[in-house]
Structure formats: structure tokens, C-alpha cells
Coordinates of C-alpha atoms and ligand atoms in Angstrom, one line a residue:
M8 CA -29.6 -39.8 157.9
A9 CA -28.4 -39.9 154.3
A10 CA -24.7 -39.8 153.9
N11 CA -23.1 -36.6 152.6
Y12 CA -19.6 -37.0 151.3
K13 CA -19.6 -33.5 149.5
A14 CA -17.0 -31.1 150.9
E15 CA -17.6 -27.4 150.9
L16 CA -14.8 -25.6 149.1
V17 CA -12.9 -22.4 149.7
G18 CA -9.3 -21.5 148.7
C19 CA -6.8 -19.0 147.5
F20 CA -5.8 -17.8 144.0
G21 CA -2.4 -16.2 143.6
Q22 CA 0.9 -16.3 141.8
P23 CA 3.3 -17.2 143.4
V24 CA 1.1 -18.9 146.0
A25 CA 2.9 -22.1 147.0
E26 CA 4.4 -20.5 150.2
N27 CA 1.1 -19.0 151.3
P28 CA 0.3 -20.7 154.7
T29 CA -3.3 -19.6 155.0
G30 CA -4.6 -23.1 154.0
V31 CA -2.9 -24.8 156.9
M32 CA -4.5 -22.4 159.3
Q33 CA -8.0 -22.6 157.7
E34 CA -8.0 -26.4 157.5
A35 CA -7.0 -26.7 161.2
G36 CA -10.0 -24.4 162.0
F37 CA -12.4 -26.5 159.9
R38 CA -11.2 -29.7 161.5
A39 CA -11.6 -28.3 165.0
A40 CA -15.1 -27.1 164.1
G41 CA -16.0 -30.6 162.7
L42 CA -16.6 -29.0 159.3
N43 CA -16.1 -31.0 156.1
W44 CA -14.6 -28.0 154.3
R45 CA -11.4 -27.9 152.2
Y46 CA -9.1 -24.9 151.4
L47 CA -7.4 -25.2 148.0
T48 CA -4.2 -23.2 147.4
V49 CA -4.3 -22.7 143.7
E50 CA -1.7 -21.1 141.4
V51 CA -3.6 -18.8 139.0
G52 CA -1.8 -16.4 136.6
P53 CA -3.4 -13.1 135.6
Q54 CA -4.5 -14.5 132.2
D55 CA -6.5 -17.2 133.9
L56 CA -8.2 -15.1 136.6
A57 CA -11.6 -14.7 134.8
A58 CA -11.8 -18.5 134.1
A59 CA -10.7 -19.2 137.7
V60 CA -13.5 -17.0 139.1
Q61 CA -15.9 -18.8 136.7
G62 CA -14.6 -22.0 138.3
V63 CA -15.6 -20.7 141.7
R64 CA -19.1 -20.3 140.4
A65 CA -19.1 -23.7 138.5
F66 CA -17.9 -25.6 141.6
G67 CA -20.3 -23.9 143.9
M68 CA -17.4 -22.8 146.1
R69 CA -18.3 -20.9 149.2
G70 CA -15.6 -18.3 148.7
I71 CA -12.0 -17.6 147.8
N72 CA -9.0 -15.6 149.0
L73 CA -7.1 -13.5 146.5
T74 CA -3.4 -12.6 146.9
I75 CA -0.8 -11.1 144.7
P76 CA -1.5 -10.2 141.8
H77 CA -5.3 -10.5 141.9
K78 CA -6.6 -8.3 144.7
V79 CA -7.6 -5.4 142.4
A80 CA -8.1 -7.3 139.1
V81 CA -10.7 -9.7 140.6
I82 CA -13.2 -6.8 141.2
Q83 CA -14.3 -6.7 137.6
H84 CA -15.4 -10.4 137.9
L85 CA -17.5 -10.1 141.0
D86 CA -21.2 -9.2 141.6
G87 CA -20.7 -6.7 144.4
L88 CA -18.3 -5.2 147.0
S89 CA -18.5 -4.5 150.7
D90 CA -18.2 -0.8 151.7
E91 CA -14.7 -1.4 153.0
A92 CA -13.5 -3.2 149.9
R93 CA -14.9 -0.4 147.8
I94 CA -13.0 2.2 149.8
I95 CA -9.8 0.2 149.9
G96 CA -10.1 -0.6 146.2
A97 CA -8.9 -4.2 146.7
V98 CA -10.5 -7.6 147.6
N99 CA -8.8 -10.4 149.6
T100 CA -11.8 -12.4 150.4
V101 CA -14.8 -13.3 148.2
V102 CA -17.9 -14.7 149.9
R103 CA -20.8 -16.5 148.0
E104 CA -24.1 -14.9 149.0
G105 CA -26.8 -17.0 147.2
D106 CA -25.6 -17.0 143.6
K107 CA -23.6 -13.8 143.9
L108 CA -19.9 -13.4 144.6
I109 CA -19.3 -10.5 146.9
G110 CA -15.8 -9.0 147.4
N111 CA -14.6 -8.1 151.0
N112 CA -11.4 -7.1 152.5
T113 CA -10.4 -8.7 155.8
D114 CA -6.7 -7.4 155.8
G115 CA -7.5 -4.2 157.6
K116 CA -10.1 -5.7 159.9
G117 CA -7.6 -8.4 160.8
F118 CA -5.0 -5.8 161.6
L119 CA -7.5 -3.9 163.7
R120 CA -8.5 -7.0 165.6
G121 CA -4.8 -7.8 166.3
I122 CA -4.2 -4.2 167.6
E123 CA -7.2 -4.5 170.0
T124 CA -6.8 -8.2 171.0
D125 CA -3.0 -8.7 171.0
G126 CA -1.8 -5.1 171.3
G127 CA -4.4 -4.1 173.9
M128 CA -5.1 -0.8 172.2
D129 CA -8.4 0.8 171.4
V130 CA -7.6 3.0 168.3
G131 CA -10.5 5.4 168.9
G132 CA -8.9 8.9 169.4
K133 CA -5.4 7.6 168.7
R134 CA -2.8 9.3 166.6
V135 CA -1.4 6.9 164.0
V136 CA 1.4 6.8 161.4
V137 CA 1.2 4.3 158.5
L138 CA 4.4 3.7 156.5
G139 CA 3.5 2.7 153.0
A140 CA 0.7 3.3 150.4
G141 CA 0.2 -0.1 148.8
G142 CA -2.7 -2.5 149.3
A143 CA -1.9 -3.4 152.9
A144 CA -1.5 0.3 153.8
R145 CA -4.8 1.1 152.2
A146 CA -6.6 -1.7 154.1
V147 CA -5.0 -0.8 157.4
A148 CA -5.5 3.0 157.0
T149 CA -9.2 2.6 156.0
E150 CA -10.0 0.5 159.1
L151 CA -8.1 2.7 161.4
I152 CA -10.1 5.7 160.2
L153 CA -13.4 3.9 160.4
A154 CA -12.5 2.8 164.0
G155 CA -12.0 6.5 165.0
A156 CA -8.3 7.3 164.8
S157 CA -8.0 11.0 165.5
D158 CA -5.0 11.6 163.1
L159 CA -3.6 9.4 160.4
L160 CA -0.3 10.4 158.8
V161 CA 0.7 8.4 155.7
V162 CA 4.5 8.3 155.0
N163 CA 5.5 6.9 151.7
R164 CA 8.4 7.0 149.2
S165 CA 6.5 7.6 146.0
L166 CA 4.3 10.7 145.9
D167 CA 1.8 9.5 143.3
R168 CA 0.8 6.3 145.1
A169 CA 0.5 8.1 148.4
G170 CA -1.4 11.0 146.9
A171 CA -4.0 8.7 145.3
M172 CA -4.4 6.8 148.6
V173 CA -4.8 9.9 150.7
A174 CA -7.3 11.4 148.2
D175 CA -9.4 8.2 148.2
L176 CA -9.4 8.0 152.0
I177 CA -10.5 11.6 152.4
Q178 CA -13.1 11.3 149.7
N179 CA -14.6 8.1 151.1
T180 CA -14.2 8.6 154.9
S181 CA -13.8 12.3 155.4
G182 CA -11.2 11.2 157.9
P183 CA -8.3 13.1 159.4
V184 CA -5.7 11.9 156.9
R185 CA -2.4 13.6 156.1
F186 CA 0.6 12.8 153.9
E187 CA 4.3 13.3 154.4
P188 CA 6.9 12.2 151.8
W189 CA 9.5 9.8 153.1
V190 CA 12.8 11.6 152.8
G191 CA 15.8 10.2 154.6
S192 CA 15.1 8.9 158.1
F193 CA 11.5 9.4 159.3
A194 CA 11.7 10.9 162.8
V195 CA 8.7 9.7 164.8
P196 CA 6.9 12.6 166.5
D197 CA 6.4 12.4 170.2
D198 CA 2.6 12.4 170.1
V199 CA 2.2 9.2 168.0
D200 CA 0.3 6.3 169.7
L201 CA 0.7 3.7 166.9
L202 CA 3.3 3.3 164.2
V203 CA 2.6 0.7 161.5
N204 CA 5.0 -0.7 158.8
A205 CA 2.7 -1.5 155.9
T206 CA 5.5 -1.5 153.4
S207 CA 7.1 -4.7 152.1
I208 CA 10.5 -3.6 153.5
G209 CA 11.9 -6.6 155.5
L210 CA 9.9 -9.2 153.7
Y211 CA 11.7 -12.5 152.9
P212 CA 14.2 -12.8 151.3
D213 CA 15.2 -9.2 152.1
V214 CA 15.2 -9.9 155.8
D215 CA 18.1 -7.6 156.7
A216 CA 16.2 -4.5 155.4
A217 CA 14.2 -2.2 157.7
P218 CA 12.2 1.0 157.2
D219 CA 14.4 4.0 157.8
V220 CA 12.8 5.3 161.0
N221 CA 14.3 7.2 164.0
F222 CA 12.5 6.1 167.2
S223 CA 14.4 8.4 169.5
G224 CA 11.6 10.9 169.8
A225 CA 8.8 8.4 170.3
K226 CA 6.8 8.3 173.5
S227 CA 7.6 5.2 175.6
D228 CA 4.3 3.4 175.1
M229 CA 4.0 3.9 171.4
L230 CA 2.8 0.6 169.9
V231 CA 4.9 -0.5 166.8
A232 CA 3.2 -3.0 164.5
D233 CA 4.6 -4.7 161.4
A234 CA 2.4 -6.1 158.5
V235 CA 5.4 -8.2 157.3
F236 CA 4.9 -11.7 158.7
N237 CA 7.7 -13.6 156.9
P238 CA 9.8 -13.5 159.0
P239 CA 7.7 -12.4 162.0
E240 CA 10.8 -11.2 163.9
T241 CA 11.7 -8.3 161.5
K242 CA 14.6 -5.9 161.9
F243 CA 12.0 -3.1 162.2
L244 CA 10.4 -4.6 165.3
A245 CA 13.9 -5.5 166.7
A246 CA 14.9 -1.8 166.4
A247 CA 11.7 -0.7 168.1
G248 CA 12.4 -3.2 170.9
E249 CA 15.8 -1.7 171.5
Y250 CA 14.0 1.5 172.4
G251 CA 11.8 -0.5 174.8
L252 CA 8.7 0.1 172.7
P253 CA 5.8 -2.5 172.7
T254 CA 5.6 -4.4 169.4
L255 CA 3.1 -6.5 167.4
D256 CA 4.2 -8.8 164.6
G257 CA 2.5 -9.5 161.2
L258 CA 1.3 -12.9 162.3
S259 CA -1.4 -11.2 164.4
M260 CA -2.8 -9.5 161.3
L261 CA -2.5 -12.7 159.3
V262 CA -4.3 -14.9 161.8
Y263 CA -7.2 -12.5 162.4
Q264 CA -7.8 -11.8 158.6
G265 CA -8.2 -15.6 158.4
V266 CA -10.4 -15.8 161.4
I267 CA -12.7 -13.1 159.9
A268 CA -12.7 -14.9 156.5
F269 CA -13.7 -18.1 158.4
Q270 CA -16.5 -16.3 160.1
M271 CA -17.7 -14.8 156.8
W272 CA -17.6 -18.1 154.9
T273 CA -19.0 -20.5 157.6
G274 CA -21.1 -18.2 159.8
Q275 CA -19.3 -19.8 162.8
D276 CA -16.7 -18.6 165.2
P277 CA -13.5 -20.6 164.8
D278 CA -11.2 -21.9 167.5
E279 CA -8.7 -19.0 167.1
A280 CA -6.0 -20.7 169.2
V281 CA -6.1 -23.7 166.9
M282 CA -5.7 -21.5 163.9
K283 CA -2.9 -19.5 165.5
K284 CA -1.0 -22.6 166.5
A285 CA -1.3 -24.2 163.0
L286 CA 0.0 -21.0 161.4
A287 CA 2.9 -20.7 163.8
E288 CA 3.9 -24.3 163.3
A289 CA 3.7 -23.9 159.5
L290 CA 6.0 -20.9 159.7
G291 CA 8.3 -22.6 162.2
V292 CA 7.9 -20.1 165.0
E293 CA 7.1 -20.6 168.7
Ligands
NDP311 P1 2.5 -3.3 147.7 O1 3.5 -3.7 146.7 O2 1.1 -2.9 147.3 O3 3.1 -1.9 148.5 C1 4.4 -1.9 148.9 C2 4.7 -0.6 149.7 O4 6.0 -0.7 150.2 C3 4.6 0.7 148.9 O5 4.1 1.7 149.7 C4 6.1 0.9 148.6 O6 6.4 2.3 148.4 C5 6.7 0.4 149.8 N1 8.1 0.1 149.6 C6 8.6 -1.1 149.1 N2 9.9 -1.1 149.1 C7 10.3 0.1 149.6 C8 11.6 0.7 149.8 N3 12.7 0.1 149.5 N4 11.6 2.0 150.4 C9 10.5 2.6 150.7 N5 9.2 2.1 150.5 C10 9.2 0.9 149.9 O7 2.5 -4.4 148.9 P2 1.3 -4.7 149.9 O8 0.7 -3.5 150.4 O9 0.4 -5.7 149.2 O10 2.1 -5.5 151.0 C11 2.9 -4.8 151.9 C12 3.4 -5.8 153.0 O11 2.3 -6.2 153.8 C13 4.0 -7.1 152.5 O12 5.1 -7.4 153.2 C14 2.9 -8.1 152.7 O13 3.4 -9.4 152.9 C15 2.3 -7.6 154.0 N6 0.9 -8.0 154.2 C16 0.7 -8.7 155.3 C17 -0.6 -9.2 155.6 C18 -0.8 -9.9 156.9 O14 -1.8 -10.5 157.1 N7 0.1 -9.8 157.9 C19 -1.7 -9.0 154.7 C20 -1.3 -8.3 153.5 C21 -0.1 -7.8 153.2 P3 6.3 3.0 146.9 O15 4.8 3.4 146.8 O16 7.2 4.2 147.1 O17 6.7 2.0 145.9

């Protein structure tokens, strides 16, 4: 057989990007699958995004992840979008299909997979509260609605961002979406099955901050999930734990968004345990 020394390339564009651990997780998955693939973590500023996407084409890369600040801006440089990415209005994973670059969003799918697999919950018919109205909240809320949540309450500080998110969700999914402004402490109603922090409150370095939530009225089996993964042990989850509520950290979402991107790029199922272990080691958690 002729030798083949050519690696297949994927990666991530962002700014800042140096602390993004996704490459460690993906490369561990590639090694375990015996794939000669590389994941390049590349610092790209907004002024260079168009040229960087052109680089994806020129290098014949199989795909690319986008992180802050490129998830929305990249759309104008792509050839098409998945339905979810169109509804969410943001792309975190680009996949090459022939000579076309197609934008997808695996954040919400990764979150949902975590809720099902690690949280043991089928969201069909469940009542959900999502804190936040940014990119993560849009992705999470879209997938929860598409998976059949029976009620989705968006709670956010700024009215304009939440209003736009709720209007987009209703227009694109006809789902049962409601909005409540976040004034003072948000008292969790007693019929909520799943509460998600999709704000950036508690994210490093602001690790002592926590969303202002009163858990005292929550039912005893309400699952509390955090999108924040750095650190994984957030003040928010600790507060929920004090009420004896089950919790799910942001590593779950991070691992599964990567697992789904791996599947989209390679067409293979990765060794999820290997990817999870590599990520946990990179972030210094057990
Ligand atoms: P955005 O900047 O798009 O949105 C931030 C959200 O947080 C907004 O709703 C904002 O409210 C809210 N917020 C921030 N500070 C405060 C505050 N002090 N009080 C009340 N609300 C606040 O961020 P993203 O949606 O991109 O990311 C959110 C989080 O999700 C980050 O921690 C990110 O790391 C995490 N994430 C995790 C992933 C994973 O795989 N685990 C994947 C993607 C993201 P307002 O509209 O009022 O400004």
C-alpha cells in the first residue's frame, strides 16, 4: 500500500483561544480511533476571520470549531447552515461537505445529550427554566424545544436580548416559550423539572459569583445544570447541592458537543470515555 503521510485537519478559531481545551479532547479521540487527524487551536481576530475561513478551504480542512467572537460572524462566510444553526443564529462547528462549508451548532445538542446520558432525564414533556439569553442559552433552548419540552421559561436580565431570543424561538419552532425579566432573586416555581444556568455568571475568573436564584420552592428532584465549565464546580451548583437537588456540570455539555463534532467530521463514533478523561485531565479535575 502506498504511504500516506497527509493528516486530515480540523481546529478552532477564536480570540482569546489559548485556554480552550477542546483540542486535547479531540486529539485523544483521534488517537484512540487510529485516525491521522490534527486539531489546530488558532488565534484569529475578527479582522482575519474571512481570510481564516478561506484558509479552511485552501488547506482542504475537514471542518472547524468557532468560539468567541466568531459564532455569528462566521455565517456570512459559509455555504449553508443546518436547521438548528439557522434557528439558533450561531455556528460552533463547520463541516466540509464536498467543496461546501456547512455551519452547524453542537452546543445545544451536546447539552441535551448530557441531560439524557449523565442527568438521566428525557426532556420530552418536561418544564424547563433557562437563565440567560446569549448564544449558549439560544442553543440550549432550541434543542430543548425541539426535544419536546412542554414549557420553557427564559429568565434574563436584559429585556431586548431575551425578547429577540423568545421571538426567534416562537417564530422558528412554534414552541411553548415564555419570558420573565430577572428582577432580584428568581424564585424557582415548584413545577420546574430542569433549571439551566446558561449565563456566564460564575465563569473564571469570577468564580465567587452565582446567579441570584432562590431554590427553596423547587421540587426535590429538579435537575440543575450549569453551562459554565470553568470551573466545573460552580457556586450555583454548590447552592443547588445544599438543597439536595441533583446537579450536572458544564463539562458534560462540553464533552458531548465535542463528541458530536467528532461524529460529524469523521463519520465515526469516538471513544467518549477517552475524550472525557482527556478533558478532565486538561482542566485538572477528577
Ligand atoms: P453571552 O455573552 O452570549 O451571554 C451571556 C449571558 O449571561 C447573557 O444572557 C447575559 O445577560 C448573562 N449575564 C452575564 N452576566 C450577568 C450578570 N451579572 N447578571 C445577569 N445576567 C448576566 O455568552 P454565551 O451564551 O456564549 O456563554 C454563556 C456561558 O455558557 C459561558 O460561561 C460559556 O463559557 C458557557 N458555554 C459552555 C459551553 C459548554 O460546552 N459547556 C458551550 C458554550 C458556552 P444580558 O443579556 O442581560 O447581558
